[in-house]
Coordinates of C-alpha atoms and ligand atoms in Angstrom, one line a residue:
M6 CA 37.4 11.0 -8.2
S7 CA 35.6 11.1 -4.8
S8 CA 31.9 10.5 -4.7
F9 CA 29.2 12.1 -2.6
D10 CA 26.5 10.3 -0.5
F11 CA 23.1 11.6 -1.3
V12 CA 20.1 9.8 0.3
G13 CA 22.1 6.6 0.3
L14 CA 23.1 7.0 -3.4
Q15 CA 26.7 7.7 -4.4
L16 CA 26.9 10.7 -6.7
E17 CA 29.8 11.3 -9.0
N18 CA 29.8 15.0 -8.2
R19 CA 27.7 17.7 -6.5
Y20 CA 26.1 19.0 -9.7
V21 CA 22.5 18.5 -10.6
R22 CA 20.6 18.8 -13.9
S23 CA 17.5 20.4 -12.5
A24 CA 14.2 19.2 -14.1
T25 CA 13.8 20.7 -17.5
A26 CA 10.8 19.8 -19.7
T27 CA 12.2 18.8 -23.1
S28 CA 8.8 19.1 -24.9
T29 CA 9.5 16.0 -26.9
C30 CA 6.6 13.8 -26.1
D31 CA 3.3 13.0 -27.8
N32 CA 0.8 15.7 -26.7
D33 CA -2.1 13.4 -25.9
S34 CA -0.4 10.2 -24.6
G35 CA 2.7 11.7 -23.0
I36 CA 4.8 9.0 -24.8
P37 CA 8.4 10.2 -25.5
G38 CA 9.6 10.6 -29.1
Q39 CA 13.1 9.8 -30.4
K40 CA 14.5 13.3 -29.5
F41 CA 13.7 12.7 -25.9
Y42 CA 16.0 9.7 -25.7
E43 CA 18.8 11.5 -27.6
I44 CA 18.6 14.5 -25.2
Y45 CA 18.9 12.3 -22.1
E46 CA 21.7 10.2 -23.6
S47 CA 23.7 13.3 -24.3
L48 CA 23.0 14.7 -20.7
A49 CA 24.2 11.4 -19.2
R50 CA 27.4 11.6 -21.3
G51 CA 28.1 15.0 -19.7
H52 CA 28.7 13.3 -16.3
V53 CA 26.1 15.1 -14.2
G54 CA 26.0 13.7 -10.7
L55 CA 22.2 13.7 -10.3
L56 CA 19.8 14.1 -13.2
I57 CA 16.3 15.2 -12.3
Q58 CA 14.4 14.4 -15.4
E59 CA 11.4 16.5 -16.2
H60 CA 7.9 17.0 -14.9
S61 CA 5.9 13.9 -15.5
F62 CA 2.1 14.4 -15.1
V63 CA 0.5 12.0 -12.7
S64 CA -2.9 12.3 -14.3
L65 CA -4.4 13.7 -17.4
R66 CA -6.1 16.3 -15.3
G67 CA -2.7 17.4 -14.1
H68 CA -1.2 17.7 -17.6
A69 CA 0.6 21.0 -17.8
N70 CA 2.0 22.0 -21.2
H71 CA 2.0 20.3 -24.5
K72 CA 4.4 17.6 -25.4
Q73 CA 4.9 16.8 -21.7
L74 CA 6.1 13.5 -20.4
G75 CA 3.4 11.3 -18.7
L76 CA 3.6 8.7 -15.9
H77 CA -0.1 8.5 -15.4
T78 CA -0.6 4.9 -16.5
D79 CA 1.3 1.6 -16.2
E80 CA 1.8 1.6 -20.0
M81 CA 4.2 4.5 -19.5
I82 CA 6.7 2.5 -17.3
Q83 CA 8.4 0.9 -20.4
Y84 CA 9.3 4.3 -21.9
H85 CA 10.8 5.6 -18.6
Q86 CA 12.6 2.3 -18.2
K87 CA 14.1 2.7 -21.7
A88 CA 15.3 6.2 -21.0
N89 CA 16.9 5.1 -17.7
E90 CA 18.7 2.2 -19.5
I91 CA 20.0 4.5 -22.2
M92 CA 21.3 7.0 -19.6
R93 CA 23.0 4.2 -17.6
A94 CA 24.6 2.7 -20.7
A95 CA 26.1 6.2 -21.4
N96 CA 27.2 6.7 -17.8
D97 CA 27.1 3.9 -15.3
K98 CA 27.6 6.4 -12.4
I99 CA 24.6 8.6 -13.1
K100 CA 21.8 8.8 -10.6
I101 CA 18.3 9.6 -12.0
C102 CA 15.4 11.2 -10.3
C103 CA 11.8 11.2 -11.6
Q104 CA 9.9 14.4 -11.1
L105 CA 6.2 14.0 -10.4
A106 CA 3.8 16.8 -11.1
H107 CA 0.2 17.9 -11.2
A108 CA -0.4 21.2 -12.8
G109 CA -3.7 21.9 -11.0
P110 CA -5.0 25.4 -12.0
N111 CA -2.3 25.6 -14.7
G112 CA -3.5 22.4 -16.4
N113 CA -3.7 22.2 -20.1
T114 CA -7.2 20.8 -19.9
E115 CA -10.7 22.2 -19.8
N116 CA -11.2 20.3 -16.5
K117 CA -8.6 22.1 -14.5
L118 CA -8.3 21.3 -10.8
L119 CA -8.9 24.7 -9.1
I120 CA -7.7 24.7 -5.6
N121 CA -10.4 26.8 -4.0
E122 CA -13.2 24.8 -5.7
A123 CA -11.7 21.3 -5.3
T124 CA -13.6 18.8 -3.2
V125 CA -11.9 16.6 -0.6
A126 CA -12.5 13.7 -3.0
D127 CA -10.6 15.6 -5.7
F128 CA -7.6 16.0 -3.4
E129 CA -7.7 12.4 -2.2
E130 CA -7.6 11.4 -5.8
V131 CA -4.5 13.5 -6.4
V132 CA -2.8 11.9 -3.4
Q133 CA -3.5 8.5 -4.9
Q134 CA -2.3 9.5 -8.3
F135 CA 1.1 10.7 -6.9
K136 CA 1.4 7.4 -5.0
E137 CA 0.7 5.3 -8.1
A138 CA 3.1 7.4 -10.2
A139 CA 5.8 7.0 -7.6
L140 CA 5.3 3.2 -7.7
R141 CA 5.7 3.3 -11.5
A142 CA 8.8 5.4 -11.1
K143 CA 10.3 2.7 -8.9
Q144 CA 9.3 0.0 -11.3
A145 CA 10.9 2.0 -14.1
G146 CA 14.2 2.0 -12.2
Y147 CA 14.6 5.5 -11.0
D148 CA 16.9 6.1 -8.0
C149 CA 14.6 8.6 -6.4
V150 CA 11.5 10.7 -6.9
Q151 CA 10.9 14.4 -6.5
I152 CA 7.5 15.9 -5.8
H153 CA 7.0 19.1 -7.8
S154 CA 5.6 21.7 -5.4
G155 CA 6.8 24.8 -7.2
H156 CA 6.1 27.3 -10.0
T157 CA 2.4 27.7 -9.2
Y158 CA 1.5 24.1 -10.0
L159 CA -1.1 22.5 -7.9
L160 CA 0.9 21.7 -4.7
S161 CA 2.7 25.0 -4.7
Q162 CA -0.6 26.9 -4.9
T163 CA -2.0 25.0 -2.0
I164 CA 0.9 26.1 0.3
S165 CA 0.6 29.8 -0.7
D166 CA -1.9 32.2 0.9
F167 CA -1.9 34.2 -2.2
Y168 CA -3.6 31.4 -4.2
N169 CA -5.2 29.3 -1.5
K170 CA -8.2 31.0 0.1
R171 CA -9.6 27.9 1.7
T172 CA -10.6 27.9 5.4
D173 CA -11.0 24.1 5.8
E174 CA -8.3 21.6 6.6
Y175 CA -6.6 22.3 3.3
R176 CA -5.9 25.9 4.1
A177 CA -2.4 27.2 3.2
S178 CA -1.0 27.3 6.6
D179 CA -1.5 23.6 7.2
F180 CA 0.0 22.4 3.8
K181 CA -2.2 19.3 4.2
L182 CA -2.2 18.3 0.5
L183 CA 1.6 18.4 0.3
R184 CA 1.8 16.4 3.6
D185 CA -0.7 13.8 2.4
V186 CA 1.1 13.4 -0.9
L187 CA 4.4 13.0 0.9
E188 CA 3.0 10.4 3.2
A189 CA 1.5 8.5 0.3
V190 CA 4.6 8.5 -1.7
R191 CA 6.6 7.5 1.4
T192 CA 4.8 4.2 1.4
V193 CA 6.7 3.4 -1.9
D194 CA 10.2 2.2 -1.1
I195 CA 12.2 5.0 -2.8
P196 CA 13.8 8.2 -1.6
V197 CA 11.4 11.2 -1.8
G198 CA 12.4 14.8 -2.3
V199 CA 10.5 17.9 -3.1
K200 CA 11.1 20.9 -5.4
L201 CA 9.7 23.4 -3.0
Q202 CA 8.3 26.9 -3.8
C203 CA 10.2 28.9 -1.2
D204 CA 9.2 32.4 -2.4
D205 CA 6.3 33.5 -4.7
F206 CA 7.9 37.0 -4.9
I207 CA 4.5 38.5 -4.5
E208 CA 4.4 41.5 -2.3
G209 CA 2.3 41.4 0.8
H210 CA 1.9 37.6 0.8
S211 CA 3.6 35.1 3.0
M212 CA 4.8 32.4 0.7
N213 CA 8.4 33.3 1.3
A214 CA 11.6 32.0 2.9
V215 CA 10.0 32.1 6.4
S216 CA 7.0 30.0 5.5
A217 CA 9.1 27.6 3.5
C218 CA 11.1 27.0 6.7
K219 CA 7.9 26.1 8.5
I220 CA 7.1 23.5 5.9
I221 CA 10.6 22.1 5.8
S222 CA 10.6 21.9 9.7
A223 CA 7.3 20.0 9.7
L224 CA 7.7 17.6 6.8
K225 CA 10.3 14.9 6.5
F226 CA 11.5 14.9 2.9
D227 CA 14.7 13.0 2.0
F228 CA 15.9 16.1 0.1
I229 CA 14.7 19.6 -0.7
E230 CA 15.4 21.6 -3.9
V231 CA 14.8 25.3 -3.3
T232 CA 12.9 27.1 -6.0
G233 CA 10.4 29.9 -6.4
G234 CA 9.0 32.5 -8.7
G235 CA 5.7 33.0 -10.2
Q236 CA 3.8 32.9 -13.5
G237 CA 2.2 36.3 -13.7
N238 CA 0.0 37.5 -10.8
G239 CA 2.3 40.3 -10.0
A240 CA 5.2 38.1 -9.1
K241 CA 8.4 40.2 -9.1
Y242 CA 10.4 37.3 -10.6
S243 CA 9.7 34.3 -12.7
T244 CA 11.4 31.0 -12.1
A245 CA 13.7 31.3 -15.0
R246 CA 14.7 34.9 -14.9
V247 CA 16.0 36.8 -17.9
G248 CA 19.3 38.6 -17.3
K249 CA 22.3 38.6 -15.1
D250 CA 21.0 37.9 -11.6
K251 CA 22.9 35.0 -9.9
Y252 CA 22.1 32.6 -7.0
Y253 CA 18.4 33.6 -6.9
Y254 CA 17.7 31.9 -3.6
K255 CA 20.6 33.0 -1.4
H256 CA 18.1 34.6 0.9
V257 CA 16.2 31.3 1.3
I258 CA 19.5 29.5 2.1
Q259 CA 20.3 32.1 4.7
E260 CA 16.9 31.6 6.3
L261 CA 17.3 27.8 6.3
K262 CA 20.7 28.3 8.0
I263 CA 19.2 30.4 10.7
H264 CA 16.7 27.7 11.4
N265 CA 19.3 24.9 11.3
L266 CA 17.5 23.3 8.4
L267 CA 20.4 22.9 6.1
D268 CA 21.5 19.8 7.9
K269 CA 18.1 18.3 8.3
Q270 CA 18.3 16.8 4.8
P271 CA 20.5 17.5 1.8
V272 CA 19.5 20.8 0.2
I273 CA 19.8 21.5 -3.6
V274 CA 19.5 25.1 -4.8
T275 CA 18.8 25.9 -8.4
G276 CA 18.5 29.2 -10.2
G277 CA 21.0 31.6 -11.6
F278 CA 24.1 29.4 -11.7
E279 CA 26.0 29.8 -14.9
N280 CA 29.1 27.7 -14.3
V281 CA 30.9 25.5 -11.9
E282 CA 32.6 28.4 -10.1
D283 CA 29.3 30.0 -9.4
A284 CA 28.3 27.0 -7.3
Q285 CA 31.1 27.5 -4.8
Q286 CA 29.3 30.3 -3.0
A287 CA 26.3 28.1 -2.4
F288 CA 28.5 25.2 -1.2
N289 CA 30.2 27.6 1.2
D290 CA 26.8 28.5 2.5
G291 CA 26.1 24.9 3.4
V292 CA 24.1 23.8 0.3
Y293 CA 24.8 20.2 -0.6
L294 CA 24.1 20.2 -4.3
V295 CA 23.7 22.9 -7.0
G296 CA 21.3 22.6 -9.8
Y297 CA 21.3 24.0 -13.4
S298 CA 18.6 24.0 -16.0
R299 CA 19.3 26.4 -18.9
K300 CA 23.0 25.8 -18.7
F301 CA 22.6 22.2 -19.7
L302 CA 20.5 23.2 -22.7
R303 CA 23.4 25.5 -23.7
N304 CA 26.0 22.9 -23.1
P305 CA 25.3 19.4 -21.8
N306 CA 29.1 18.9 -21.5
F307 CA 30.0 21.9 -19.4
L308 CA 31.1 19.8 -16.5
I309 CA 33.6 17.8 -18.5
D310 CA 34.7 20.1 -21.3
E311 CA 36.3 23.5 -21.3
D312 CA 33.3 25.6 -20.5
V313 CA 33.3 28.1 -23.4
K314 CA 29.6 28.2 -24.1
K315 CA 28.1 30.8 -21.8
C316 CA 24.4 30.8 -21.1
I317 CA 23.2 34.4 -21.1
R318 CA 19.8 33.5 -19.7
C319 CA 17.9 35.1 -22.6
N320 CA 15.1 32.5 -22.1
Q321 CA 14.8 31.9 -25.8
C322 CA 14.9 28.2 -24.8
A323 CA 11.6 28.6 -22.9
I324 CA 10.1 30.7 -25.7
A325 CA 11.0 27.9 -28.2
V326 CA 9.0 25.5 -26.0
H327 CA 6.0 27.9 -26.0
K328 CA 6.2 27.9 -29.8
G329 CA 5.8 24.1 -29.8
E330 CA 9.5 23.3 -30.4
Y331 CA 11.6 21.0 -28.3
A332 CA 13.6 22.7 -25.5
H333 CA 16.9 23.8 -27.0
C334 CA 19.4 26.6 -26.9
V335 CA 18.6 29.1 -29.6
I336 CA 22.2 30.5 -29.6
D337 CA 23.4 27.0 -30.7
Q338 CA 20.8 26.8 -33.4
N339 CA 21.7 30.2 -34.8
K340 CA 25.3 29.2 -35.1
K341 CA 24.4 26.1 -37.3
Ligands
FMN490 C1 12.7 25.1 -20.9 C2 12.5 25.0 -19.4 C3 11.8 23.9 -18.9 C4 11.7 23.7 -17.5 N1 11.0 22.6 -17.1 C5 10.9 22.4 -15.7 C6 10.3 21.2 -15.2 O1 9.9 20.3 -16.0 N2 10.2 21.1 -13.9 C7 10.7 22.0 -13.0 O2 10.6 21.8 -11.8 N3 11.3 23.1 -13.5 C8 11.4 23.3 -14.8 N4 12.1 24.4 -15.2 C9 12.7 25.3 -14.2 C10 14.2 25.0 -14.0 O3 14.3 23.7 -13.5 C11 14.9 25.9 -13.1 O4 14.3 25.9 -11.8 C12 15.0 27.4 -13.6 O5 15.2 27.4 -15.0 C13 16.1 28.2 -12.9 O6 17.3 27.6 -13.1 P1 18.4 28.1 -14.2 O7 18.8 29.5 -13.8 O8 19.6 27.1 -13.9 O9 17.9 27.9 -15.5 C14 12.3 24.6 -16.6 C15 13.0 25.7 -17.1 C16 13.1 25.9 -18.5 C17 14.0 27.0 -19.0

């Protein structure tokens, strides 16, 4: 089987398991439970080329939802290392990416970091936290890291004029916080990508494919994963849409193509891909890798087995998480 070069790593194929919170960790400490390791072992067995793990909070203030994975202290390194070892024992070709996140205004804490009230010192602390977490990711043996700047978490709100009303150097049009985080993480010797909000889908506001192109032109990430969608606030679409829509970000990919940005760094697009055949259209458009989230919950083996388990994108997996359960496909559960 041929392999694919990706930021100097050799991938077994061009399919990505996009970050998907498993909700299997201790709520306070962020330490994974046994289910966490079982899920990642089974994903590795399914021969995905690049596995982007799940959002790890870089500080307690950036903790998003319950049972989230933490990488906010050195003590956490051992748990990440163990997961990486388990995955590599199951599949020695797998490449593993650590996703680093700060929930900001969406934090699961009373001390939420609100972007229009944050001080410069608050933002400088965030930059340092991302850098320290990236260093821990390297020590834990990840192949690359991905900065989470999507889904209305802290960084994605700072690049959006809908959320960011600041007029100082942190104003939306200058994307300073994202730039500073990138530069800080860059000092760690590990490839750095971003999951980038490329469309808020909020009418009348300019966080869209065009503004995403400006960010991608200005910042030198090793790879970009295109994402978008909102949590409330009148957003037309959520990140994980219910229903039959496919290839959610085709319009963003077309815009990137117009600006010659598809060749600047490898581009991953995630959202609305149900099977291997669906990915072909994105590959034809010049996308390098295609990501799947809910499909892997439905069937972690869809890349190697006959793909008979269709994900109907009902989002019951996400609802299960909101109920405090681990992320799993409810269709599977109902069949048991
Ligand atoms: C249960 C669940 C958990 C998710 N957790 C994350 C996460 O930790 N980080 C992230 O960037 N996206 C997360 N997402 C979003 C997915 O990565 C993906 O962008 C979205 O579901 C659209 O892709 P899909 O149509 O293949 O499911 C999650 C989605 C679901 C359904």
